[in-house]
Amino acid sequence: MEKAANRVLLAFKSWEDRKKEIEPLLKAGTIDVTVLSRLQLDHLRLAAHRLRSTARPDEKPFMLLLNNQIIRLEKQLFPNLLRRIFSQLKDRLFDGPAYLKKDQLQRDNNMATLKVQLKEAGLGSFAGRLEQHLDQDQKNIRVPLDCQLGPEKRVSLDLHFEKDPYGNFQLNRIGGSLVQNGKITKAQEFELSDWPNLKTNQIWSLLEGRAMKQQYTDASGHENHRWVELGPNGVQHYDPAHAFDIKTALAGMPAIIRNKEELTRYLENGQQIPTYWKQGKQYQNIYVQADPANRCIKLLDDKLRPITAEKLNQNLARQGFKVKTLDTTAQKTRRRVKNGQHQ
């Protein structure tokens, strides 16, 4: 487990980052040292308000440094004692509470929006603990998650959150890796700006080597769809003109028994679906998945081994022959018993 960051030190660091952005204005004479000091005081006062009641035991010694720096800046900016006391009272009684109320409302709205996004992505079980992971004093946060698929197999996800210019956290990127027997077999980073509405089961499908139909915005700004999969060199997109339509492919394979609309939706989502192959009155368990490279539906037997339609029909024919033989024998036996003949 990663060690929790010291938020007091983060407050100092964030000021130094902000100061670097302001320094060109200072050199150009747009602002002076007094304005810079006032901005620093406001920044540290807000940090003190956030941390005063929530500082952890390991952070409390550093709160002394924060408070001392605030006092030093107050003396520098307000050398007059009465003006200094007035500024302190205004900060403590009015500015601080107003800031905390506004900050809490913004954070609540931000968390609510992210929880909806995570739930839609298939991460609803994690969303309830979101506040514990997103420290508002940090700009970039990585949250690791593991999804166990079996005794020796799992999908590891890294959720990357980043603060936008308005101070709200956004889920910008998801890193995914497929781990088999403790070794990573495939990994990929998904920028959500390029993968709108990406779901965790789609990440799993892509890492397993299956293709999915992806929504994207084309060069003209219109919503479009294309097939995509992870190849040896990373993401492989098929041209939208690539003629592969799931509904057409399924219509050409009537032996696949399942609701076609439901099956189309699952296959376009990149999933591997259990269903049946039917010939006459005989059924066989199979799995199917989309195969845009070969413009077909990929067939797998009940042990997930690739199989052809011809082989499936041959298997069912053999099963039907065995059933027919048994039925014929049974009929002969029944006739002999009826005629009083016993073997």
mmCIF file of C-alpha atoms in Angstrom:
data_model
loop_
_atom_site.group_PDB
_atom_site.id
_atom_site.type_symbol
_atom_site.label_atom_id
_atom_site.label_comp_id
_atom_site.label_asym_id
_atom_site.label_seq_id
_atom_site.Cartn_x
_atom_site.Cartn_y
_atom_site.Cartn_z
ATOM 1 C CA MET A 1 0.000 0.000 0.000
ATOM 2 C CA GLU A 2 1.319 3.415 -0.970
ATOM 3 C CA LYS A 3 2.187 5.796 1.850
ATOM 4 C CA ALA A 4 -0.249 8.695 2.223
ATOM 5 C CA ALA A 5 1.178 11.980 0.984
ATOM 6 C CA ASN A 6 1.899 14.765 3.463
ATOM 7 C CA ARG A 7 -0.743 17.344 2.523
ATOM 8 C CA VAL A 8 1.004 20.200 4.309
ATOM 9 C CA LEU A 9 4.111 19.696 2.202
ATOM 10 C CA LEU A 10 1.881 19.377 -0.855
ATOM 11 C CA ALA A 11 0.419 22.805 -0.048
ATOM 12 C CA PHE A 12 3.934 24.299 -0.016
ATOM 13 C CA LYS A 13 4.831 22.483 -3.228
ATOM 14 C CA SER A 14 1.682 23.608 -5.036
ATOM 15 C CA TRP A 15 2.531 27.206 -4.130
ATOM 16 C CA GLU A 16 6.034 26.799 -5.557
ATOM 17 C CA ASP A 17 4.527 25.432 -8.780
ATOM 18 C CA ARG A 18 2.138 28.348 -8.952
ATOM 19 C CA LYS A 19 4.933 30.802 -8.192
ATOM 20 C CA LYS A 20 6.916 29.553 -11.189
ATOM 21 C CA GLU A 21 3.921 30.357 -13.405
ATOM 22 C CA ILE A 22 3.709 33.876 -11.938
ATOM 23 C CA GLU A 23 7.429 34.733 -12.014
ATOM 24 C CA PRO A 24 7.422 35.905 -15.682
ATOM 25 C CA LEU A 25 4.822 38.522 -14.680
ATOM 26 C CA LEU A 26 7.033 39.587 -11.774
ATOM 27 C CA LYS A 27 10.039 40.014 -14.065
ATOM 28 C CA ALA A 28 7.932 41.949 -16.554
ATOM 29 C CA GLY A 29 6.788 44.308 -13.827
ATOM 30 C CA THR A 30 3.118 43.363 -14.194
ATOM 31 C CA ILE A 31 2.975 42.507 -10.494
ATOM 32 C CA ASP A 32 5.262 43.346 -7.584
ATOM 33 C CA VAL A 33 6.595 41.453 -4.577
ATOM 34 C CA THR A 34 3.734 42.645 -2.375
ATOM 35 C CA VAL A 35 1.122 41.156 -4.690
ATOM 36 C CA LEU A 36 3.107 37.922 -4.829
ATOM 37 C CA SER A 37 3.233 37.756 -1.029
ATOM 38 C CA ARG A 38 -0.515 38.393 -0.825
ATOM 39 C CA LEU A 39 -1.209 35.557 -3.237
ATOM 40 C CA GLN A 40 1.008 33.283 -1.161
ATOM 41 C CA LEU A 41 -0.800 34.273 2.046
ATOM 42 C CA ASP A 42 -4.200 33.546 0.510
ATOM 43 C CA HIS A 43 -2.959 30.185 -0.776
ATOM 44 C CA LEU A 44 -1.545 29.102 2.591
ATOM 45 C CA ARG A 45 -4.554 30.372 4.530
ATOM 46 C CA LEU A 46 -6.888 28.250 2.414
ATOM 47 C CA ALA A 47 -4.643 25.222 2.943
ATOM 48 C CA ALA A 48 -4.710 25.849 6.694
ATOM 49 C CA HIS A 49 -8.516 25.979 6.664
ATOM 50 C CA ARG A 50 -8.701 22.660 4.808
ATOM 51 C CA LEU A 51 -6.212 20.896 7.057
ATOM 52 C CA ARG A 52 -6.891 22.413 10.461
ATOM 53 C CA SER A 53 -9.477 19.810 11.480
ATOM 54 C CA THR A 54 -8.305 16.913 9.300
ATOM 55 C CA ALA A 55 -4.522 16.851 9.735
ATOM 56 C CA ARG A 56 -3.208 13.380 10.524
ATOM 57 C CA PRO A 57 -0.776 12.822 13.432
ATOM 58 C CA ASP A 58 2.151 12.645 10.990
ATOM 59 C CA GLU A 59 1.085 15.984 9.471
ATOM 60 C CA LYS A 60 0.524 17.970 12.668
ATOM 61 C CA PRO A 61 4.210 18.873 13.217
ATOM 62 C CA PHE A 62 4.229 20.355 9.737
ATOM 63 C CA MET A 63 1.145 22.423 10.546
ATOM 64 C CA LEU A 64 3.450 24.470 12.792
ATOM 65 C CA LEU A 65 5.550 25.316 9.743
ATOM 66 C CA LEU A 66 2.431 26.306 7.818
ATOM 67 C CA ASN A 67 1.104 28.501 10.618
ATOM 68 C CA ASN A 68 4.511 30.138 11.154
ATOM 69 C CA GLN A 69 4.753 30.999 7.477
ATOM 70 C CA ILE A 70 1.249 32.502 7.569
ATOM 71 C CA ILE A 71 2.157 34.637 10.601
ATOM 72 C CA ARG A 72 5.370 35.819 8.913
ATOM 73 C CA LEU A 73 3.479 36.870 5.790
ATOM 74 C CA GLU A 74 0.796 38.618 7.856
ATOM 75 C CA LYS A 75 3.417 40.675 9.675
ATOM 76 C CA GLN A 76 5.083 41.522 6.370
ATOM 77 C CA LEU A 77 1.856 42.586 4.657
ATOM 78 C CA PHE A 78 0.161 44.188 7.677
ATOM 79 C CA PRO A 79 2.813 45.826 9.829
ATOM 80 C CA ASN A 80 0.053 47.780 11.595
ATOM 81 C CA LEU A 81 -1.193 45.624 14.498
ATOM 82 C CA LEU A 82 -4.843 46.697 14.206
ATOM 83 C CA ARG A 83 -4.944 46.016 10.478
ATOM 84 C CA ARG A 84 -3.295 42.646 11.056
ATOM 85 C CA ILE A 85 -5.852 41.651 13.709
ATOM 86 C CA PHE A 86 -8.705 42.783 11.455
ATOM 87 C CA SER A 87 -7.336 40.679 8.569
ATOM 88 C CA GLN A 88 -6.972 37.656 10.825
ATOM 89 C CA LEU A 89 -10.522 37.974 12.204
ATOM 90 C CA LYS A 90 -11.962 38.438 8.724
ATOM 91 C CA ASP A 91 -10.118 35.346 7.532
ATOM 92 C CA ARG A 92 -11.145 33.267 10.562
ATOM 93 C CA LEU A 93 -14.805 34.342 10.817
ATOM 94 C CA PHE A 94 -15.870 35.080 7.248
ATOM 95 C CA ASP A 95 -13.463 34.196 4.434
ATOM 96 C CA GLY A 96 -12.464 30.803 5.839
ATOM 97 C CA PRO A 97 -16.004 29.452 6.498
ATOM 98 C CA ALA A 98 -17.232 30.781 3.143
ATOM 99 C CA TYR A 99 -14.319 29.080 1.362
ATOM 100 C CA LEU A 100 -14.878 25.756 3.167
ATOM 101 C CA LYS A 101 -18.590 25.764 2.327
ATOM 102 C CA LYS A 102 -17.944 26.524 -1.334
ATOM 103 C CA ASP A 103 -15.107 24.005 -1.497
ATOM 104 C CA GLN A 104 -17.234 21.236 0.040
ATOM 105 C CA LEU A 105 -20.103 21.892 -2.375
ATOM 106 C CA GLN A 106 -17.737 21.776 -5.342
ATOM 107 C CA ARG A 107 -16.135 18.558 -4.072
ATOM 108 C CA ASP A 108 -19.527 16.903 -3.467
ATOM 109 C CA ASN A 109 -20.630 17.730 -7.010
ATOM 110 C CA ASN A 110 -17.304 16.531 -8.405
ATOM 111 C CA MET A 111 -17.512 13.208 -6.521
ATOM 112 C CA ALA A 112 -21.141 12.675 -7.585
ATOM 113 C CA THR A 113 -20.229 13.181 -11.256
ATOM 114 C CA LEU A 114 -17.243 10.831 -11.020
ATOM 115 C CA LYS A 115 -19.288 8.149 -9.259
ATOM 116 C CA VAL A 116 -21.817 8.152 -12.087
ATOM 117 C CA GLN A 117 -18.961 7.845 -14.599
ATOM 118 C CA LEU A 118 -17.359 4.983 -12.653
ATOM 119 C CA LYS A 119 -20.674 3.159 -12.279
ATOM 120 C CA GLU A 120 -21.303 3.400 -16.034
ATOM 121 C CA ALA A 121 -17.771 2.087 -16.643
ATOM 122 C CA GLY A 122 -18.447 -0.977 -14.468
ATOM 123 C CA LEU A 123 -16.591 0.302 -11.390
ATOM 124 C CA GLY A 124 -19.595 0.961 -9.169
ATOM 125 C CA SER A 125 -18.200 -1.130 -6.294
ATOM 126 C CA PHE A 126 -15.152 1.147 -6.114
ATOM 127 C CA ALA A 127 -17.099 4.417 -6.390
ATOM 128 C CA GLY A 128 -18.250 4.308 -2.762
ATOM 129 C CA ARG A 129 -14.635 4.712 -1.553
ATOM 130 C CA LEU A 130 -13.730 7.414 -4.040
ATOM 131 C CA GLU A 131 -13.351 10.275 -1.546
ATOM 132 C CA GLN A 132 -10.756 8.306 0.377
ATOM 133 C CA HIS A 133 -8.490 8.136 -2.655
ATOM 134 C CA LEU A 134 -8.830 11.627 -4.147
ATOM 135 C CA ASP A 135 -6.862 13.974 -1.929
ATOM 136 C CA GLN A 136 -7.769 17.485 -3.017
ATOM 137 C CA ASP A 137 -4.262 18.760 -2.262
ATOM 138 C CA GLN A 138 -2.854 16.611 -5.056
ATOM 139 C CA LYS A 139 -3.090 17.296 -8.789
ATOM 140 C CA ASN A 140 -2.479 13.799 -10.137
ATOM 141 C CA ILE A 141 -3.585 10.583 -8.452
ATOM 142 C CA ARG A 142 -3.223 6.973 -9.543
ATOM 143 C CA VAL A 143 -5.589 4.414 -8.028
ATOM 144 C CA PRO A 144 -4.703 0.729 -8.644
ATOM 145 C CA LEU A 145 -7.438 -1.936 -8.825
ATOM 146 C CA ASP A 146 -7.292 -5.695 -9.353
ATOM 147 C CA CYS A 147 -10.074 -7.805 -10.899
ATOM 148 C CA GLN A 148 -9.507 -11.526 -10.334
ATOM 149 C CA LEU A 149 -10.622 -13.662 -13.295
ATOM 150 C CA GLY A 150 -9.526 -17.024 -11.928
ATOM 151 C CA PRO A 151 -6.971 -18.692 -9.654
ATOM 152 C CA GLU A 152 -4.052 -17.684 -11.883
ATOM 153 C CA LYS A 153 -5.457 -14.858 -13.947
ATOM 154 C CA ARG A 154 -6.437 -11.243 -13.281
ATOM 155 C CA VAL A 155 -6.886 -7.839 -14.899
ATOM 156 C CA SER A 156 -5.024 -5.000 -13.184
ATOM 157 C CA LEU A 157 -6.319 -1.469 -13.708
ATOM 158 C CA ASP A 158 -4.728 1.885 -12.921
ATOM 159 C CA LEU A 159 -7.208 4.766 -12.760
ATOM 160 C CA HIS A 160 -5.486 8.094 -13.420
ATOM 161 C CA PHE A 161 -7.258 11.175 -12.046
ATOM 162 C CA GLU A 162 -6.092 14.710 -12.772
ATOM 163 C CA LYS A 163 -7.353 18.091 -11.605
ATOM 164 C CA ASP A 164 -8.689 20.387 -14.297
ATOM 165 C CA PRO A 165 -8.167 24.204 -14.279
ATOM 166 C CA TYR A 166 -11.304 24.574 -12.132
ATOM 167 C CA GLY A 167 -10.014 22.303 -9.361
ATOM 168 C CA ASN A 168 -12.205 19.299 -10.217
ATOM 169 C CA PHE A 169 -10.808 15.800 -10.582
ATOM 170 C CA GLN A 170 -11.307 14.139 -13.966
ATOM 171 C CA LEU A 171 -10.742 10.490 -14.838
ATOM 172 C CA ASN A 172 -8.498 10.984 -17.880
ATOM 173 C CA ARG A 173 -6.766 7.659 -18.378
ATOM 174 C CA ILE A 174 -7.064 3.969 -17.509
ATOM 175 C CA GLY A 175 -4.092 1.636 -17.656
ATOM 176 C CA GLY A 176 -4.937 -2.027 -18.087
ATOM 177 C CA SER A 177 -2.813 -5.172 -17.954
ATOM 178 C CA LEU A 178 -3.656 -8.858 -18.189
ATOM 179 C CA VAL A 179 -1.688 -10.917 -15.667
ATOM 180 C CA GLN A 180 -1.289 -14.693 -16.009
ATOM 181 C CA ASN A 181 0.654 -16.674 -13.376
ATOM 182 C CA GLY A 182 2.135 -13.461 -12.033
ATOM 183 C CA LYS A 183 3.389 -12.268 -15.446
ATOM 184 C CA ILE A 184 1.942 -9.480 -17.587
ATOM 185 C CA THR A 185 0.876 -10.933 -20.932
ATOM 186 C CA LYS A 186 -0.548 -7.728 -22.417
ATOM 187 C CA ALA A 187 -0.843 -4.097 -21.311
ATOM 188 C CA GLN A 188 -2.326 -0.927 -22.751
ATOM 189 C CA GLU A 189 -2.984 2.682 -21.709
ATOM 190 C CA PHE A 190 -6.422 4.034 -22.652
ATOM 191 C CA GLU A 191 -6.784 7.817 -22.959
ATOM 192 C CA LEU A 192 -10.482 8.373 -22.330
ATOM 193 C CA SER A 193 -10.567 11.297 -24.761
ATOM 194 C CA ASP A 194 -9.870 8.655 -27.450
ATOM 195 C CA TRP A 195 -12.062 5.986 -25.835
ATOM 196 C CA PRO A 196 -15.386 7.634 -24.877
ATOM 197 C CA ASN A 197 -17.646 5.574 -22.610
ATOM 198 C CA LEU A 198 -15.022 2.838 -22.220
ATOM 199 C CA LYS A 199 -16.175 -0.021 -19.962
ATOM 200 C CA THR A 200 -14.034 -2.331 -17.849
ATOM 201 C CA ASN A 201 -15.388 -5.421 -19.631
ATOM 202 C CA GLN A 202 -14.272 -3.847 -22.927
ATOM 203 C CA ILE A 203 -10.764 -3.366 -21.520
ATOM 204 C CA TRP A 204 -10.766 -7.018 -20.497
ATOM 205 C CA SER A 205 -11.951 -8.100 -23.963
ATOM 206 C CA LEU A 206 -9.282 -6.025 -25.715
ATOM 207 C CA LEU A 207 -6.533 -7.362 -23.449
ATOM 208 C CA GLU A 208 -7.731 -10.908 -24.180
ATOM 209 C CA GLY A 209 -7.225 -10.196 -27.887
ATOM 210 C CA ARG A 210 -10.857 -9.740 -28.909
ATOM 211 C CA ALA A 211 -12.103 -6.933 -31.154
ATOM 212 C CA MET A 212 -14.872 -4.439 -30.367
ATOM 213 C CA LYS A 213 -16.824 -1.818 -32.243
ATOM 214 C CA GLN A 214 -15.643 1.593 -31.026
ATOM 215 C CA GLN A 215 -17.466 4.909 -31.109
ATOM 216 C CA TYR A 216 -15.253 7.828 -32.140
ATOM 217 C CA THR A 217 -15.383 11.357 -33.563
ATOM 218 C CA ASP A 218 -14.057 11.586 -37.111
ATOM 219 C CA ALA A 219 -12.130 14.460 -38.700
ATOM 220 C CA SER A 220 -15.341 16.229 -39.673
ATOM 221 C CA GLY A 221 -16.581 16.181 -36.080
ATOM 222 C CA HIS A 222 -19.263 13.529 -36.651
ATOM 223 C CA GLU A 223 -19.844 10.468 -34.474
ATOM 224 C CA ASN A 224 -18.780 7.288 -36.237
ATOM 225 C CA HIS A 225 -17.949 3.648 -35.477
ATOM 226 C CA ARG A 226 -15.035 1.387 -36.351
ATOM 227 C CA TRP A 227 -13.682 -1.964 -35.267
ATOM 228 C CA VAL A 228 -10.599 -1.922 -33.051
ATOM 229 C CA GLU A 229 -8.371 -4.473 -31.338
ATOM 230 C CA LEU A 230 -4.980 -4.710 -29.654
ATOM 231 C CA GLY A 231 -2.384 -6.125 -32.013
ATOM 232 C CA PRO A 232 1.329 -6.865 -31.513
ATOM 233 C CA ASN A 233 2.148 -3.175 -31.997
ATOM 234 C CA GLY A 234 -0.643 -1.733 -29.881
ATOM 235 C CA VAL A 235 -4.049 -0.390 -30.916
ATOM 236 C CA GLN A 236 -5.146 -1.458 -34.378
ATOM 237 C CA HIS A 237 -8.054 0.403 -35.968
ATOM 238 C CA TYR A 238 -10.025 -0.907 -38.908
ATOM 239 C CA ASP A 239 -11.149 1.620 -41.487
ATOM 240 C CA PRO A 240 -14.865 2.503 -40.984
ATOM 241 C CA ALA A 241 -15.367 1.350 -44.578
ATOM 242 C CA HIS A 242 -14.128 -2.131 -43.572
ATOM 243 C CA ALA A 243 -17.129 -4.228 -44.565
ATOM 244 C CA PHE A 244 -17.934 -6.265 -41.471
ATOM 245 C CA ASP A 245 -21.441 -6.187 -40.079
ATOM 246 C CA ILE A 246 -22.350 -8.472 -37.180
ATOM 247 C CA LYS A 247 -26.043 -8.703 -38.113
ATOM 248 C CA THR A 248 -25.203 -9.775 -41.663
ATOM 249 C CA ALA A 249 -22.656 -12.315 -40.402
ATOM 250 C CA LEU A 250 -25.173 -13.808 -37.958
ATOM 251 C CA ALA A 251 -27.871 -13.949 -40.631
ATOM 252 C CA GLY A 252 -25.511 -16.146 -42.651
ATOM 253 C CA MET A 253 -25.144 -18.577 -39.722
ATOM 254 C CA PRO A 254 -28.709 -19.604 -38.760
ATOM 255 C CA ALA A 255 -27.358 -22.562 -36.792
ATOM 256 C CA ILE A 256 -26.320 -20.164 -33.989
ATOM 257 C CA ILE A 257 -29.236 -20.146 -31.562
ATOM 258 C CA ARG A 258 -29.720 -16.997 -29.472
ATOM 259 C CA ASN A 259 -31.574 -13.689 -29.610
ATOM 260 C CA LYS A 260 -29.837 -11.988 -32.536
ATOM 261 C CA GLU A 261 -30.209 -8.414 -31.250
ATOM 262 C CA GLU A 262 -28.766 -9.372 -27.867
ATOM 263 C CA LEU A 263 -25.984 -11.357 -29.501
ATOM 264 C CA THR A 264 -25.124 -8.465 -31.823
ATOM 265 C CA ARG A 265 -24.832 -6.089 -28.886
ATOM 266 C CA TYR A 266 -22.528 -8.426 -26.955
ATOM 267 C CA LEU A 267 -20.304 -9.195 -29.935
ATOM 268 C CA GLU A 268 -19.914 -5.523 -30.873
ATOM 269 C CA ASN A 269 -18.924 -4.945 -27.238
ATOM 270 C CA GLY A 270 -16.012 -7.359 -27.680
ATOM 271 C CA GLN A 271 -17.402 -10.145 -25.521
ATOM 272 C CA GLN A 272 -17.051 -13.895 -25.888
ATOM 273 C CA ILE A 273 -20.581 -15.304 -25.629
ATOM 274 C CA PRO A 274 -21.800 -18.842 -24.810
ATOM 275 C CA THR A 275 -24.591 -20.082 -27.050
ATOM 276 C CA TYR A 276 -25.677 -23.177 -29.056
ATOM 277 C CA TRP A 277 -25.112 -24.610 -32.519
ATOM 278 C CA LYS A 278 -28.212 -26.402 -33.812
ATOM 279 C CA GLN A 279 -28.693 -28.901 -36.609
ATOM 280 C CA GLY A 280 -32.106 -30.532 -36.757
ATOM 281 C CA LYS A 281 -32.979 -31.496 -33.202
ATOM 282 C CA GLN A 282 -29.379 -31.684 -32.029
ATOM 283 C CA TYR A 283 -27.599 -28.954 -30.058
ATOM 284 C CA GLN A 284 -23.966 -28.345 -29.177
ATOM 285 C CA ASN A 285 -22.530 -25.836 -26.691
ATOM 286 C CA ILE A 286 -20.285 -23.254 -28.348
ATOM 287 C CA TYR A 287 -18.805 -19.795 -27.801
ATOM 288 C CA VAL A 288 -18.737 -17.015 -30.365
ATOM 289 C CA GLN A 289 -16.823 -13.746 -30.779
ATOM 290 C CA ALA A 290 -16.398 -11.098 -33.466
ATOM 291 C CA ASP A 291 -13.572 -11.541 -35.968
ATOM 292 C CA PRO A 292 -13.422 -8.358 -38.098
ATOM 293 C CA ALA A 293 -10.029 -9.297 -39.571
ATOM 294 C CA ASN A 294 -11.651 -12.236 -41.392
ATOM 295 C CA ARG A 295 -15.104 -10.618 -41.622
ATOM 296 C CA CYS A 296 -16.781 -13.491 -39.787
ATOM 297 C CA ILE A 297 -18.040 -14.817 -36.475
ATOM 298 C CA LYS A 298 -15.332 -16.853 -34.768
ATOM 299 C CA LEU A 299 -16.590 -20.204 -33.435
ATOM 300 C CA LEU A 300 -15.155 -22.002 -30.384
ATOM 301 C CA ASP A 301 -16.161 -25.317 -28.837
ATOM 302 C CA ASP A 302 -17.206 -25.819 -25.220
ATOM 303 C CA LYS A 303 -13.513 -25.863 -24.202
ATOM 304 C CA LEU A 304 -12.854 -22.541 -26.003
ATOM 305 C CA ARG A 305 -10.903 -24.192 -28.840
ATOM 306 C CA PRO A 306 -11.394 -22.775 -32.364
ATOM 307 C CA ILE A 307 -13.742 -24.887 -34.453
ATOM 308 C CA THR A 308 -15.407 -24.645 -37.864
ATOM 309 C CA ALA A 309 -19.067 -24.911 -38.840
ATOM 310 C CA GLU A 310 -18.275 -28.084 -40.814
ATOM 311 C CA LYS A 311 -16.703 -29.718 -37.769
ATOM 312 C CA LEU A 312 -19.689 -28.775 -35.605
ATOM 313 C CA ASN A 313 -22.071 -30.294 -38.144
ATOM 314 C CA GLN A 314 -19.972 -33.470 -38.269
ATOM 315 C CA ASN A 315 -20.035 -33.730 -34.451
ATOM 316 C CA LEU A 316 -23.812 -33.352 -34.396
ATOM 317 C CA ALA A 317 -24.216 -35.858 -37.221
ATOM 318 C CA ARG A 318 -22.275 -38.439 -35.193
ATOM 319 C CA GLN A 319 -24.394 -37.711 -32.150
ATOM 320 C CA GLY A 320 -27.553 -38.069 -34.224
ATOM 321 C CA PHE A 321 -26.335 -41.418 -35.636
ATOM 322 C CA LYS A 322 -25.729 -42.746 -32.133
ATOM 323 C CA VAL A 323 -29.165 -41.661 -30.995
ATOM 324 C CA LYS A 324 -30.788 -43.179 -34.076
ATOM 325 C CA THR A 325 -28.998 -46.534 -33.489
ATOM 326 C CA LEU A 326 -30.123 -46.637 -29.887
ATOM 327 C CA ASP A 327 -33.684 -45.820 -30.887
ATOM 328 C CA THR A 328 -33.718 -48.611 -33.511
ATOM 329 C CA THR A 329 -32.445 -51.181 -31.004
ATOM 330 C CA ALA A 330 -35.024 -50.092 -28.468
ATOM 331 C CA GLN A 331 -37.830 -50.444 -31.030
ATOM 332 C CA LYS A 332 -36.686 -53.982 -31.961
ATOM 333 C CA THR A 333 -36.593 -54.946 -28.273
ATOM 334 C CA ARG A 334 -40.095 -53.579 -27.729
ATOM 335 C CA ARG A 335 -41.403 -55.566 -30.752
ATOM 336 C CA ARG A 336 -39.822 -58.811 -29.515
ATOM 337 C CA VAL A 337 -41.322 -58.395 -26.035
ATOM 338 C CA LYS A 338 -44.687 -57.627 -27.595
ATOM 339 C CA ASN A 339 -44.504 -60.847 -29.685
ATOM 340 C CA GLY A 340 -43.508 -62.898 -26.650
ATOM 341 C CA GLN A 341 -39.885 -63.268 -27.741
ATOM 342 C CA HIS A 342 -37.148 -62.828 -25.144
ATOM 343 C CA GLN A 343 -33.398 -62.955 -25.587
#
